[in-house]
Coordinates of C-alpha atoms in Angstrom, one line a residue:
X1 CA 205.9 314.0 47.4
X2 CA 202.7 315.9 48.6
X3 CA 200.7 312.5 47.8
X4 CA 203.5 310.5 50.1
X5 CA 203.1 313.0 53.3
X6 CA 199.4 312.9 52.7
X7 CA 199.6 308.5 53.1
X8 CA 202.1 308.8 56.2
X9 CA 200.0 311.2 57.8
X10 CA 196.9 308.8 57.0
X11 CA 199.0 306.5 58.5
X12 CA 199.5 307.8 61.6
X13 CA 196.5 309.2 62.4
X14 CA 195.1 305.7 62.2
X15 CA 197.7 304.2 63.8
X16 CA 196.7 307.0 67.1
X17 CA 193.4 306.0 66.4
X18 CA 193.6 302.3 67.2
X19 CA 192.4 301.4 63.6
X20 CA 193.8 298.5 61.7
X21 CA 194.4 294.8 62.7
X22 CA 193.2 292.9 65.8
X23 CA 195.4 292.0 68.4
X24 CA 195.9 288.4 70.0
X25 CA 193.5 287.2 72.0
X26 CA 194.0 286.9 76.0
X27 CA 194.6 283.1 76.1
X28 CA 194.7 282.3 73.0
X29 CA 197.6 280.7 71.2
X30 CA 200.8 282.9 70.2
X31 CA 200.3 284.1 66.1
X32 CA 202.9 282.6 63.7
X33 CA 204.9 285.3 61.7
X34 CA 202.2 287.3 59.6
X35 CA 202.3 286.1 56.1
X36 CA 202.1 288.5 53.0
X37 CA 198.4 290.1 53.2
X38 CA 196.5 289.2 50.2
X39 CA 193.6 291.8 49.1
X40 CA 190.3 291.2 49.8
X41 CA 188.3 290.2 47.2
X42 CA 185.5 291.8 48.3
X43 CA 183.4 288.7 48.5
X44 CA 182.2 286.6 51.3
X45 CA 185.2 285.2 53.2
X46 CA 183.4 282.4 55.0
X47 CA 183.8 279.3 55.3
X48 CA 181.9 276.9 52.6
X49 CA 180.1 275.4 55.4
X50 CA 178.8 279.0 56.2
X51 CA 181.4 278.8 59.2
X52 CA 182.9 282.3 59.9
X53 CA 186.0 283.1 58.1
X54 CA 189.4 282.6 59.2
X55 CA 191.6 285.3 59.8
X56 CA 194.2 284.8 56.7
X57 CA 197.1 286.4 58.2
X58 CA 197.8 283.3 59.6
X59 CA 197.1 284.3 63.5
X60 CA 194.5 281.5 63.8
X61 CA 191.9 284.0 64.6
X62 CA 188.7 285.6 63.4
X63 CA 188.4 289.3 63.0
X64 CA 186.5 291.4 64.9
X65 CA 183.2 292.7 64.1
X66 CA 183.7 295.5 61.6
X67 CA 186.8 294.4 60.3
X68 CA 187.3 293.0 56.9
X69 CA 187.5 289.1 56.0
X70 CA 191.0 289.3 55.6
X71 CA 191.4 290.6 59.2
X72 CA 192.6 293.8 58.4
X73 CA 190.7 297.0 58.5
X74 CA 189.7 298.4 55.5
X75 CA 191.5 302.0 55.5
X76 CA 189.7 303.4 52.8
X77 CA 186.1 303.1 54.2
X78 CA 186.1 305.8 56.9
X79 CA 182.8 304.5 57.7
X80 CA 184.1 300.9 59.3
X81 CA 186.0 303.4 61.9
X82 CA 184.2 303.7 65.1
X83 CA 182.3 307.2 65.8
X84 CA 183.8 309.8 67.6
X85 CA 182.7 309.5 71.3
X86 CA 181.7 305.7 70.4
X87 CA 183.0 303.0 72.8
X88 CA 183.6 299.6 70.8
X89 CA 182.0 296.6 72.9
X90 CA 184.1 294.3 74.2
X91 CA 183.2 292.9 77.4
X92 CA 184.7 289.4 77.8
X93 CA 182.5 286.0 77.3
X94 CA 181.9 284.7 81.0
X95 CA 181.9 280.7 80.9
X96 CA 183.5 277.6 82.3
X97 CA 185.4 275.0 80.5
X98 CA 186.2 271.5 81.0
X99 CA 187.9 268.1 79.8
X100 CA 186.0 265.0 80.0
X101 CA 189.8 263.5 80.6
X102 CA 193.1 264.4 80.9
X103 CA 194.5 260.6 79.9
X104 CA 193.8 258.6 77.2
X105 CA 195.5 256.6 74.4
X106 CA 196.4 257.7 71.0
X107 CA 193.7 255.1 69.2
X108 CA 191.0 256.7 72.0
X109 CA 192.1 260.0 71.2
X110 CA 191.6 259.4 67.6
X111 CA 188.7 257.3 67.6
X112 CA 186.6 258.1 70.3
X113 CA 188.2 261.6 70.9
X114 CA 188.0 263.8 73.8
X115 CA 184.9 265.4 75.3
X116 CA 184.7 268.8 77.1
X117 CA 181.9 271.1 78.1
X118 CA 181.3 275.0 78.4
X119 CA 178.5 276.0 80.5
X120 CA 176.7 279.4 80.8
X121 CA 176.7 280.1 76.6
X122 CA 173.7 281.5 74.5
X123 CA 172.3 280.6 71.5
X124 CA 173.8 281.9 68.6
X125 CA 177.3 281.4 69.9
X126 CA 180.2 280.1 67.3
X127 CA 182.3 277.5 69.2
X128 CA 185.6 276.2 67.3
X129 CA 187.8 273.3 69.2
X130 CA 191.4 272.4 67.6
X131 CA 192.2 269.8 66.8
X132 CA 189.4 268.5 65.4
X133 CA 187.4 267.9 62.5
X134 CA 183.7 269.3 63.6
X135 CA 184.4 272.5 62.3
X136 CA 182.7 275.3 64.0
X137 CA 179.3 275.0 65.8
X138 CA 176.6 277.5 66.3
X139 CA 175.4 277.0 69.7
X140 CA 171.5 276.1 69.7
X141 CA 170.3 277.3 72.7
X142 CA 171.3 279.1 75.9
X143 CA 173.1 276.9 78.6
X144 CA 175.8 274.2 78.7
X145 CA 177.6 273.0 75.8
X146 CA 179.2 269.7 74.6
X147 CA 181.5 269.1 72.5
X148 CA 184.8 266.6 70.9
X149 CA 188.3 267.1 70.1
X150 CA 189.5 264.5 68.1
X151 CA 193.5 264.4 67.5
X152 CA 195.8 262.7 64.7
X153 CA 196.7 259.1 64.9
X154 CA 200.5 259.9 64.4
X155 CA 200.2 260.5 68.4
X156 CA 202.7 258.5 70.7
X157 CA 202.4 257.7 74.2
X158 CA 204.6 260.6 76.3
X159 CA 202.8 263.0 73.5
X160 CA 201.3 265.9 75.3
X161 CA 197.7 266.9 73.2
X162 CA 197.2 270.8 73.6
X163 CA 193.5 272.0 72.9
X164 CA 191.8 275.1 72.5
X165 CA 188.0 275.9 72.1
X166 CA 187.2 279.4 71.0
X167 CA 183.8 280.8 71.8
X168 CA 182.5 283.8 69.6
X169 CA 179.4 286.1 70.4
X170 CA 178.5 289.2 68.5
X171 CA 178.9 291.8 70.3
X172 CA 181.9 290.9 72.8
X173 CA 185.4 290.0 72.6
X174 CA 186.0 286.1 71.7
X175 CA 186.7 283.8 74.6
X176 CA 189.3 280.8 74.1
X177 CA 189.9 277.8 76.6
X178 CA 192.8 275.7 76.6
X179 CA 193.8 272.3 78.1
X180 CA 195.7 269.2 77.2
X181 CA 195.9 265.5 77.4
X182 CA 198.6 263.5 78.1
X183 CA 198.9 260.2 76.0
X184 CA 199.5 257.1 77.7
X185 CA 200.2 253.6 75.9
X186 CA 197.5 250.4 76.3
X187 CA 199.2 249.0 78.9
X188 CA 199.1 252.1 81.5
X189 CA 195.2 252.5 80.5
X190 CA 194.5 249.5 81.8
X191 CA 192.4 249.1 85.3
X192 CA 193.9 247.8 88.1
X193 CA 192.1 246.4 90.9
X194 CA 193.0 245.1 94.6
X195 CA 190.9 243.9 97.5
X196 CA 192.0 243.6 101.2
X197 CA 192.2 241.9 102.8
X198 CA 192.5 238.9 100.5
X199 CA 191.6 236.1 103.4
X200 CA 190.1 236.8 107.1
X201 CA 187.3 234.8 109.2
X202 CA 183.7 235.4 108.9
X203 CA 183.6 237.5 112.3
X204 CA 186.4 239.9 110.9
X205 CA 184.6 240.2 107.6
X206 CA 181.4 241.1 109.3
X207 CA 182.7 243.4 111.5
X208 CA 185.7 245.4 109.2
X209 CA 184.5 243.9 105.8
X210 CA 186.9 244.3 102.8
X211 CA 188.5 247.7 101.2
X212 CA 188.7 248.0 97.3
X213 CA 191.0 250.3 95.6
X214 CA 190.8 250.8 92.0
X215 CA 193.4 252.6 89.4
X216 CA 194.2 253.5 85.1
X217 CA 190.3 254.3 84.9
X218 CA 189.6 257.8 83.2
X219 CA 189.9 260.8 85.4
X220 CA 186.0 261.8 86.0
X221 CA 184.0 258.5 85.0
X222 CA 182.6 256.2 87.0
X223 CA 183.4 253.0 88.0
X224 CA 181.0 250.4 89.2
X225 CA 181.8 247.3 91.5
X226 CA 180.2 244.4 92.0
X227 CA 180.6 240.8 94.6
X228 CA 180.1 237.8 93.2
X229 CA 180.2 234.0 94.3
X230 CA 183.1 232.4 92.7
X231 CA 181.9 229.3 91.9
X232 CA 178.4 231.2 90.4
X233 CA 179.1 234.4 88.4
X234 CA 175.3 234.9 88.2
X235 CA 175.2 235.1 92.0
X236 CA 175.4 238.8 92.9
X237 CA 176.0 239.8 96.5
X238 CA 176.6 243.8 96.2
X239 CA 176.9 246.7 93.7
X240 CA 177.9 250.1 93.9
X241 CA 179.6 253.2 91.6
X242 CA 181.8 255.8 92.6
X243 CA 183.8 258.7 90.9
X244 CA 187.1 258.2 89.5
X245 CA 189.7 261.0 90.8
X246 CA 191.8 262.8 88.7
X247 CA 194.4 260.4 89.1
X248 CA 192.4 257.7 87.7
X249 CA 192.1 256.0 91.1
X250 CA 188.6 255.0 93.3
X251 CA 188.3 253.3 96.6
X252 CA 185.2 251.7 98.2
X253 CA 184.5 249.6 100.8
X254 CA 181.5 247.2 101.4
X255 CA 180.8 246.2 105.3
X256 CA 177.9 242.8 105.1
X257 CA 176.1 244.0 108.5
X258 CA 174.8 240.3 108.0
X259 CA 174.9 237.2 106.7
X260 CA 176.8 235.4 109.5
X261 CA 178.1 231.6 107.8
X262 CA 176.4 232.6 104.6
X263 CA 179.6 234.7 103.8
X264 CA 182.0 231.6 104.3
X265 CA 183.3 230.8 100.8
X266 CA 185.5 232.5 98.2
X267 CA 184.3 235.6 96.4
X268 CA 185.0 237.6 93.2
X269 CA 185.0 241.6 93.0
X270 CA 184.5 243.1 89.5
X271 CA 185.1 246.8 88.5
X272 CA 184.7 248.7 85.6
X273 CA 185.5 251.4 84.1
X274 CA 186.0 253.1 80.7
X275 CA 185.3 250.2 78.8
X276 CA 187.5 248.5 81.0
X277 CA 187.7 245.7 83.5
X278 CA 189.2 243.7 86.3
X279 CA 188.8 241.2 88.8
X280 CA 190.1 240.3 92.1
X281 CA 189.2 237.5 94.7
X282 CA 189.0 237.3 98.3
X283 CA 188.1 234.9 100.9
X284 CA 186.4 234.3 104.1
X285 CA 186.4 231.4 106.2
X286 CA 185.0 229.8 109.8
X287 CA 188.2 231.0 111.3
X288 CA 188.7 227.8 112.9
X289 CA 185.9 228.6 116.0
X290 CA 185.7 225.7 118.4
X291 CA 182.3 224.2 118.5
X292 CA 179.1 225.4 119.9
X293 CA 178.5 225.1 123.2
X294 CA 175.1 225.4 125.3
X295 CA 174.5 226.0 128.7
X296 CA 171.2 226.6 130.5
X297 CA 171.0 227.7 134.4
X298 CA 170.0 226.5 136.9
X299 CA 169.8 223.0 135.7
X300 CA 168.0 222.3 138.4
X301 CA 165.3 224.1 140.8
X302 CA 162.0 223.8 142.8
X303 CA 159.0 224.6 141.0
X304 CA 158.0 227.7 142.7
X305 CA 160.9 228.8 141.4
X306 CA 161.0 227.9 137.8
X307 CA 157.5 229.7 137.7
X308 CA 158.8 233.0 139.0
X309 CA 162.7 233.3 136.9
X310 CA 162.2 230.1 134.2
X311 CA 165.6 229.5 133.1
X312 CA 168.4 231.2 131.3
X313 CA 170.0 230.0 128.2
X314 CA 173.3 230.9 126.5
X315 CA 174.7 229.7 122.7
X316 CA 178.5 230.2 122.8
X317 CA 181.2 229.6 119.7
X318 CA 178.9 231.0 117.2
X319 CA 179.8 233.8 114.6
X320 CA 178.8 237.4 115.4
X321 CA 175.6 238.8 114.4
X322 CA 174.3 235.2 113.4
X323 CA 170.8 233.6 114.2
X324 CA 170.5 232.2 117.2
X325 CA 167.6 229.9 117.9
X326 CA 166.7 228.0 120.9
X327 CA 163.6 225.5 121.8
X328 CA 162.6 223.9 125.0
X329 CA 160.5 220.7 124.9
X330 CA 159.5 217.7 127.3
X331 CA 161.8 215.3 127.6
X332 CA 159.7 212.3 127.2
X333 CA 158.3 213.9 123.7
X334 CA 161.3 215.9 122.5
X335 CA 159.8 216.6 118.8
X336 CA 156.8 218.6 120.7
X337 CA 158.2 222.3 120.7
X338 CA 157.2 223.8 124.0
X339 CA 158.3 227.3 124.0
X340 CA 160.9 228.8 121.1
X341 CA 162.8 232.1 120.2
X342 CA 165.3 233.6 118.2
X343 CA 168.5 236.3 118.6
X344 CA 170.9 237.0 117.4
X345 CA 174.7 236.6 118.6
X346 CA 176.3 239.9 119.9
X347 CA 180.2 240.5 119.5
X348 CA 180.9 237.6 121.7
X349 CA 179.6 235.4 119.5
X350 CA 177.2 234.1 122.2
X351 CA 173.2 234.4 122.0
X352 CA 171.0 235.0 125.1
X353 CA 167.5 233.8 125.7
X354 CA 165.2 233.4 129.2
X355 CA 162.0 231.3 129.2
X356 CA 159.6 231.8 131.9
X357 CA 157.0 230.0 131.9
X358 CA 153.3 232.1 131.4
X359 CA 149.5 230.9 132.1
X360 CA 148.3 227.5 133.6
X361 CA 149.8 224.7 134.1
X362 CA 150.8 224.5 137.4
X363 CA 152.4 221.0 138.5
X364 CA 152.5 219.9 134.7
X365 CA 155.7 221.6 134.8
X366 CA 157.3 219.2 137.2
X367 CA 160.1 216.5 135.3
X368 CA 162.8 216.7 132.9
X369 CA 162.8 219.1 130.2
X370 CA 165.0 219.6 127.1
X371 CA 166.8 222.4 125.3
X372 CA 168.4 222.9 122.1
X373 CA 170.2 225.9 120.4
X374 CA 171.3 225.7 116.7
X375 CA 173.8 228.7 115.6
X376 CA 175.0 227.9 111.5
X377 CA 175.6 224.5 111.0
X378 CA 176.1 223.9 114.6
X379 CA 173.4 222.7 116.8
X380 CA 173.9 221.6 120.7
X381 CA 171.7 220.1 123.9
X382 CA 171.0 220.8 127.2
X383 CA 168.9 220.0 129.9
X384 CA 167.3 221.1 133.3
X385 CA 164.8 219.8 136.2
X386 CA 161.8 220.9 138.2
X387 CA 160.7 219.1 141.2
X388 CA 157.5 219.6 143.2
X389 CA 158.0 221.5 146.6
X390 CA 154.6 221.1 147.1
X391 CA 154.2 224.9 146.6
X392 CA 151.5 224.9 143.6
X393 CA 147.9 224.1 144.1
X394 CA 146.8 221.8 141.5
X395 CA 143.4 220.7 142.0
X396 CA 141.6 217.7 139.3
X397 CA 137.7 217.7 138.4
X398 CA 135.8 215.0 138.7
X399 CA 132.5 214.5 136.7
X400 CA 130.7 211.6 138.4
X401 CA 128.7 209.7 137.0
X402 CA 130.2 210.9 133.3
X403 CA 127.1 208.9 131.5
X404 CA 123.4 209.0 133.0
X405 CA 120.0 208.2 131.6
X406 CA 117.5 211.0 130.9
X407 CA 115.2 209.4 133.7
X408 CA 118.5 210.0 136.3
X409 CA 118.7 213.3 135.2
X410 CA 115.4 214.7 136.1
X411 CA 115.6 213.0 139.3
X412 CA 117.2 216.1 142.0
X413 CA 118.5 213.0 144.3
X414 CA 120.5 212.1 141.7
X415 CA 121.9 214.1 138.6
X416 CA 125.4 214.8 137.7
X417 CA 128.2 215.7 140.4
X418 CA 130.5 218.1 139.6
X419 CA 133.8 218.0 142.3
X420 CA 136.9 219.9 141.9
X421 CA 139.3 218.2 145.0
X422 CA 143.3 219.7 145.9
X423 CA 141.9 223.2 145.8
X424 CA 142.8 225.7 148.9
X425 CA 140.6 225.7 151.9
X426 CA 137.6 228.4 151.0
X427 CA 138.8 229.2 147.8
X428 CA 136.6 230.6 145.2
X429 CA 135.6 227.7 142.3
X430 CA 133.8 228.5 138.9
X431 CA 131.6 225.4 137.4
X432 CA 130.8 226.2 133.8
X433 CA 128.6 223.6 131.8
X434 CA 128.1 224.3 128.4
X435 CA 127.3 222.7 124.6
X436 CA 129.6 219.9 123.1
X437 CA 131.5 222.8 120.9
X438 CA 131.1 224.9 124.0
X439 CA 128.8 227.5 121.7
X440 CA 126.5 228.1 124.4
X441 CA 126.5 228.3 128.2
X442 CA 123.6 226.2 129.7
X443 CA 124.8 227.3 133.7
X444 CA 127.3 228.9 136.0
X445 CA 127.8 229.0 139.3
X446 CA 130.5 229.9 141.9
X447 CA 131.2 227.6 145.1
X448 CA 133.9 227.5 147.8
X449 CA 136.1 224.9 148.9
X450 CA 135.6 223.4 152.0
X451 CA 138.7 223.1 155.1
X452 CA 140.0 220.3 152.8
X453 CA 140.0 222.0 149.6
X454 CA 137.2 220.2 147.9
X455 CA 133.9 222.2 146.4
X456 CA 131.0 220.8 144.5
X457 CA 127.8 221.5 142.7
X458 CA 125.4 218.9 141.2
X459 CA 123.1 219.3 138.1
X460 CA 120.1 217.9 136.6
X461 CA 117.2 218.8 134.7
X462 CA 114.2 220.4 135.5
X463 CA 111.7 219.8 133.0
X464 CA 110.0 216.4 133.4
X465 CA 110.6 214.9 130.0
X466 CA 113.9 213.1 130.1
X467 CA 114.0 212.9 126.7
X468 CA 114.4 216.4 126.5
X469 CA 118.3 216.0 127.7
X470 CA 119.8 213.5 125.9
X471 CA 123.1 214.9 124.5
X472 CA 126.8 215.6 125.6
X473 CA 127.4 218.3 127.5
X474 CA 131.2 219.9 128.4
X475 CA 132.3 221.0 132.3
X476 CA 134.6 223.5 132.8
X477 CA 136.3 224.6 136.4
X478 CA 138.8 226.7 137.3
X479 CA 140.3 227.2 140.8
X480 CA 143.2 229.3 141.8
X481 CA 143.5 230.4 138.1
X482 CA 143.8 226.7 137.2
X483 CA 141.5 225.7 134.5
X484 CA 139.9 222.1 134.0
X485 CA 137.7 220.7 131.5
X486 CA 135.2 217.5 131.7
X487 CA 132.0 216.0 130.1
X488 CA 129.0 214.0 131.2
X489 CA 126.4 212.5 128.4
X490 CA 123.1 212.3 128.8
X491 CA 121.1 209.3 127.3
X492 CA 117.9 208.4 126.1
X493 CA 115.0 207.3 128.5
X494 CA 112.5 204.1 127.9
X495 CA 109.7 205.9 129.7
X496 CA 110.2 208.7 127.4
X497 CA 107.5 210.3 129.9
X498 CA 107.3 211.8 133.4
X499 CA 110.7 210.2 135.6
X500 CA 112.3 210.9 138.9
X501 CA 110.9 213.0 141.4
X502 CA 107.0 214.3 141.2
X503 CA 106.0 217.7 140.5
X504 CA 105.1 218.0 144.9
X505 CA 108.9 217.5 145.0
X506 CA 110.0 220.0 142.3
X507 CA 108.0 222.7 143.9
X508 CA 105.5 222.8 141.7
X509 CA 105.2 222.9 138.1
X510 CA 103.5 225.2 135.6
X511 CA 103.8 222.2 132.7
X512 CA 106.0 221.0 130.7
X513 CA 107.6 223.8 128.9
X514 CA 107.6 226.2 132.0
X515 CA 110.8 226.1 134.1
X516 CA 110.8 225.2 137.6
X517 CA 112.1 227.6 139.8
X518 CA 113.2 227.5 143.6
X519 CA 116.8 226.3 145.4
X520 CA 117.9 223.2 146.5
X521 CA 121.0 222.6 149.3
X522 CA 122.9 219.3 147.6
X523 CA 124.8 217.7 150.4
X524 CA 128.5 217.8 149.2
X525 CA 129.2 221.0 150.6
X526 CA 127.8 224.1 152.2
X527 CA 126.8 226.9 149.2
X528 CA 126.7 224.2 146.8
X529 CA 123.3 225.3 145.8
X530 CA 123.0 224.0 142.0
X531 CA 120.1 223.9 139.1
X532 CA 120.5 223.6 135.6
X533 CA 120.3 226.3 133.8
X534 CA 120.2 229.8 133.1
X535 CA 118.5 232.1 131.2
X536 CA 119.7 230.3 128.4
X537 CA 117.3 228.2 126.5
X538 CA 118.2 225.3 124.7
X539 CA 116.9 223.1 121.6
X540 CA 116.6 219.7 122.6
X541 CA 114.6 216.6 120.9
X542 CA 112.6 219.1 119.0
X543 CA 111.6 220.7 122.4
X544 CA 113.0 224.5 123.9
X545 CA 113.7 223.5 127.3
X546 CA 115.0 226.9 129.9
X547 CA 117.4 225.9 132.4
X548 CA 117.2 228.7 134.9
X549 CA 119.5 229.3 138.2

C-alpha cells in the first residue's frame, strides 16, 4: 500500500510538473487514438537512414528534445526533467511556405509530384513532407528551401491531396505547414486559348491590335506566346511570357505599332504552358479601302511663286502608320528623280509632303512637272505647271571665241571674251577661270552689268611665248546668285616664238618668265578691266608662267 501512494504521488507531482508526453503540435494534423506504449529499448530509435525517430505512439510526431525515442518521458531519470528555475526553449520556427500548384492530375501528382518551398530556414534544419517518399531532409545551408510531395496513384479526379511539411530545429518548437491540391482529370488540365478579335482590317489591328486570354495552365508558371505566319511556322512575328494566376488563367495583348500592309494575311498564336499547348488563328485584311488617291496644289502657278511655297502634296486611301513616299520629276524625263521624301500616313490614312524648290535654277523650273506617291501596293500620279512671269533673272554666258590659237592669245586686241547677258542693270558679276578639273584658279574678277544687263571681261596671256597656253581652261560666272559654267581651249602656235602685240605695247617686259604688269580698259563695258592671271602660277609646256591681276 505504502509503495502504491508513493507511485500516485510520483504521479501527480509530475503530472503538476508538466513532465511526460508532448502535446500536438499548433497546425499540425489531429493524433489518432494512442496505441499501447511499447518500452523503450534503450537503443537508438532513428530512423535507418539516420532520419530522426518517429514518435511511436502513433501521433505522427517527433518528440521533443529531452524526451525519450518512444515519445514519452522517461520518469525514472530525474535528470531528463528540466531544472528548477529553468525555462524550456520553445520559441516557434519563423518561415513561409508555399505550393508550386494547387491543380494537377493524378499521373502528375504521382510522377512529377508537387513542388513547394520554405524560405528563411538554417542549416541543420530536419524538413519531413507527407505524402511522399524523400523521407526527411537535413537542410544544407541557411535560406530557402525546395522540396516534392509526391502522392499515390490510386488518386481520382475530385480527390482533394492534403500535405504537410514539418520543419525541426534544435532548440525550438517544430513548425508544420499544410496545404492541398485538388485533382483534376486530363481533359480540365488542358490549355485553352482564344484570340480577339478573330478577323478586323489592317488599320483596326494597328491601332487596337488583338487580346489573348489563356486558361487550365498551372497556377504560378509561366506561359509564353508567340505570332506566327500561317502559311510559314518558322516565321515569327512576336513573343512574350506572363504569369499564370491562381486560376490557371493569363491574358496578353500585342499592339504592332507598325507594319502597315505587311500585317495583311492570316496568323497563328501559340501558347504554352506546363508542358502544354494550344493554338488559335486570327486574321487581318485590307478592309476593303478604296484606292489611293493623290492630289498636289496648286496644279498650276507663276514661277515666282512656286520658288517661294513649291507645292503641296497629299496620299489619301492608305492604311495608317504606313510609308508614304512621294517623287517629283520633269515631265519630259519622268525616270530622272528631281526631288523625293518619305512619311508616314497619320490616322487618316493620308501622307503629307511640300517641295520647295532650294538653290539655282531659276527659269529651268518653268514647264510641266510630275508627281508620284506610292502607299503599299498602291501607287498614283499627279501633275502641276509653272509658267514664266518674267519675274526671275536668268542671265546665259557666253565664251566667244571658245577655241583660239596661242599666237591670238598673247595678242591684248584679241584674247577670249567672256559675256554674261539677261543680268539686272549694275548688278554685281563674278568671272572665275580656272584648270580643266577646276583644281586651280588662274583669275577672278568682279564686273557690273551695264543699263542692259550685260557685263564683260576679256583674257589673254601675258607672257610672249604662245606656246606657253595651250590647254583647256573652264569659265565660271555667277550673277544674281545664278551660277554658269563655260570653256575656251587654247591651241598650239606655228611661230612657237614672240606673237601679237610687242613688248612697247605690253608696257614693257622684264623677259620671258617675268609677268607683265599694268591695266588695260577692254571696250565691252566700263570696269571691265581684265588680265590673266593671279598670283597663281601655272605649269605650262614645261614653262611656269604667273598670270597676275
Amino acid at each position: 500500500m505504502k509503495r502504491l501512494a508513493l507511485a500516485a504521488t510520483i504521479a501527480l507531482t509530475a503530472a503538476l510538473l508538466g513532465i511526460g508526453p508532448a502535446g500536438a503540435e499548433i497546425g499540425a494534423p489531429a493524433p489518432a487514438a494512442a496505441a499501447e506504449p511499447t518500452q523503450s529499448t534503450g537503443e537508438d530509435a532513428s530512423d535507418p537512414d539516420g532520419s530522426p525517430g518517429q514518435d511511436e505512439t502513433g501521433d505522427g510526431q517527433t518528440a521533443p528534445p529531452g524526451d525519450g525515442a518512444d515519445g514519452a518521458h522517461n520518469d525514472s531519470d530525474p535528470t531528463d526533467a528540466p531544472d528548477e528555475g529553468t525555462e524550456e526553449q520553445t520559441d516557434p520556427i519563423s518561415a513561409s511556405f508555399s505550393l508550386d500548384r494547387t491543380e494537377a492530375t493524378a499521373e502528375e501528382i504521382s510522377t512529377e509530384g508537387i513542388g513547394y518551398t520554405i524560405d528563411s530556414l538554417e542549416a541543420g534544419d530536419v524538413v519531413r513532407a507527407k505524402p511522399g517518399s524523400e523521407g526527411a531532409a537535413t537542410v544544407a545551408e541557411d535560406g530557402v528551401f525546395s522540396g516534392t510531395i509526391t502522392g499515390g496513384t490510386e488518386l481520382e479526379a475530385g480527390d482533394v491531396l492534403e500535405v504537410t511539411v514539418t520543419v525541426q530545429r534544435d532548440g525550438q518548437q517544430a513548425k508544420t505547414f499544410s496545404g492541398s491540391v485538388t485533382v483534376v482529370d486530363d481533359a480540365a488540365a488542358e490549355v485553352e486559348l482564344s484570340v480577339t478579335p478573330q478577323t478586323q482590317t489592317i488599320d483596326d489591328y494597328l491601332t487596337d491590335g488583338i487580346s489573348m486570354s489563356v486558361t487550365g495552365c498551372p497556377a504560378g508558371e509561366d506561359v509564353t506566346l508567340r505570332i506566327i505566319a500561317e502559311d510559314d511556322p518558322d516565321t515569327q512575328y512576336w513573343e512574350d511570357s506572363t504569369r499564370v494566376d491562381d486560376q490557371g488563367g493569363a491574358s496578353a495583348e500585342f499592339l504592332p505599332g507598325t507594319g502597315a500592309d505587311g500585317w495583311i494575311g492570316d496568323f497563328v498564336v501559340q501558347a504554352d504552358c506546363g508542358g502544354h499547348s494550344a493554338e488559335a488563328g486570327f486574321s487581318v485584311t485590307d478592309g476593303g479601302i478604296p484606292e489611293a488617291d493623290l492630289r498636289v496644289s496648286p496644279k498650276w502657278q507663276p514661277l515666282a511663286d512656286f520658288l517661294d511655297g513649291g507645292v503641296s502634296m497629299t496620299m489619301v486611301n492608305c492604311h495608317v502608320d504606313s510609308d508614304v513616299d512621294f517623287r517629283v520629276s520633269s515631265a519630259d524625263d519622268p525616270d530622272t528623280v528631281i526631288w523625293e521624301e518619305s512619311q508616314k500616313a497619320g490616322e487618316d490614312a493620308a501622307g503629307y509632303a511640300e517641295f520647295v524648290p532650294r538653290g539655282d535654277g531659276g527659269t529651268a523650273w518653268v514647264g510641266e512637272f510630275l508627281v508620284t506617291a506610292s502607299c503599299g501596293d498602291q501607287s498614283a500620279e499627279a501633275a502641276f505647271t509653272v509658267t514664266d512671269d518674267g519675274s526671275v533673272v536668268d542671265p546665259t554666258l557666253s565664251v566667244e571665241p571658245s577655241t583660239i590659237s596661242g599666237a591670238d592669245f598673247v595678242n591684248r586686241d584679241k584674247g577670249v571674251m567672256l559675256t554674261v547677258t539677261d543680268c539686272e542693270p549694275d548688278a554685281r558679276v563674278q568671272f572665275e577661270v580656272w584648270t580643266e578639273d577646276f583644281d586651280t584658279k588662274f583669275y577672278e574678277q568682279t564686273a557690273r552689268g551695264d543699263d542692259d544687263g550685260v557685263a564683260g571681261v576679256q583674257v589673254y596671256g601675258l607672257a610672249d611665248d604662245p606656246q606657253a597656253y595651250v590647254g583647256t581652261y573652264r569659265v565660271k560666272a555667277n550673277c544674281m546668285d545664278t551660277g554658269m559654267d563655260g570653256r575656251f581651249v587654247v591651241t598650239g602656235s606655228d611661230s612657237g616664238a614672240r606673237a601679237g602685240t610687242d613688248s612697247g605695247n605690253a608696257g614693257g617686259s622684264g623677259g620671258d618668265s617675268m609677268p607683265r604688269t599694268g591695266a588695260e580698259i577692254t571696250g565691252l563695258a566700263a570696269g571691265g578691266l581684265l588680265i590673266l592671271g593671279g598670283a597663281a602660277a601655272i605649269l605650262l609646256a614645261r614653262r611656269r608662267i604667273q598670270f597676275e591681276r
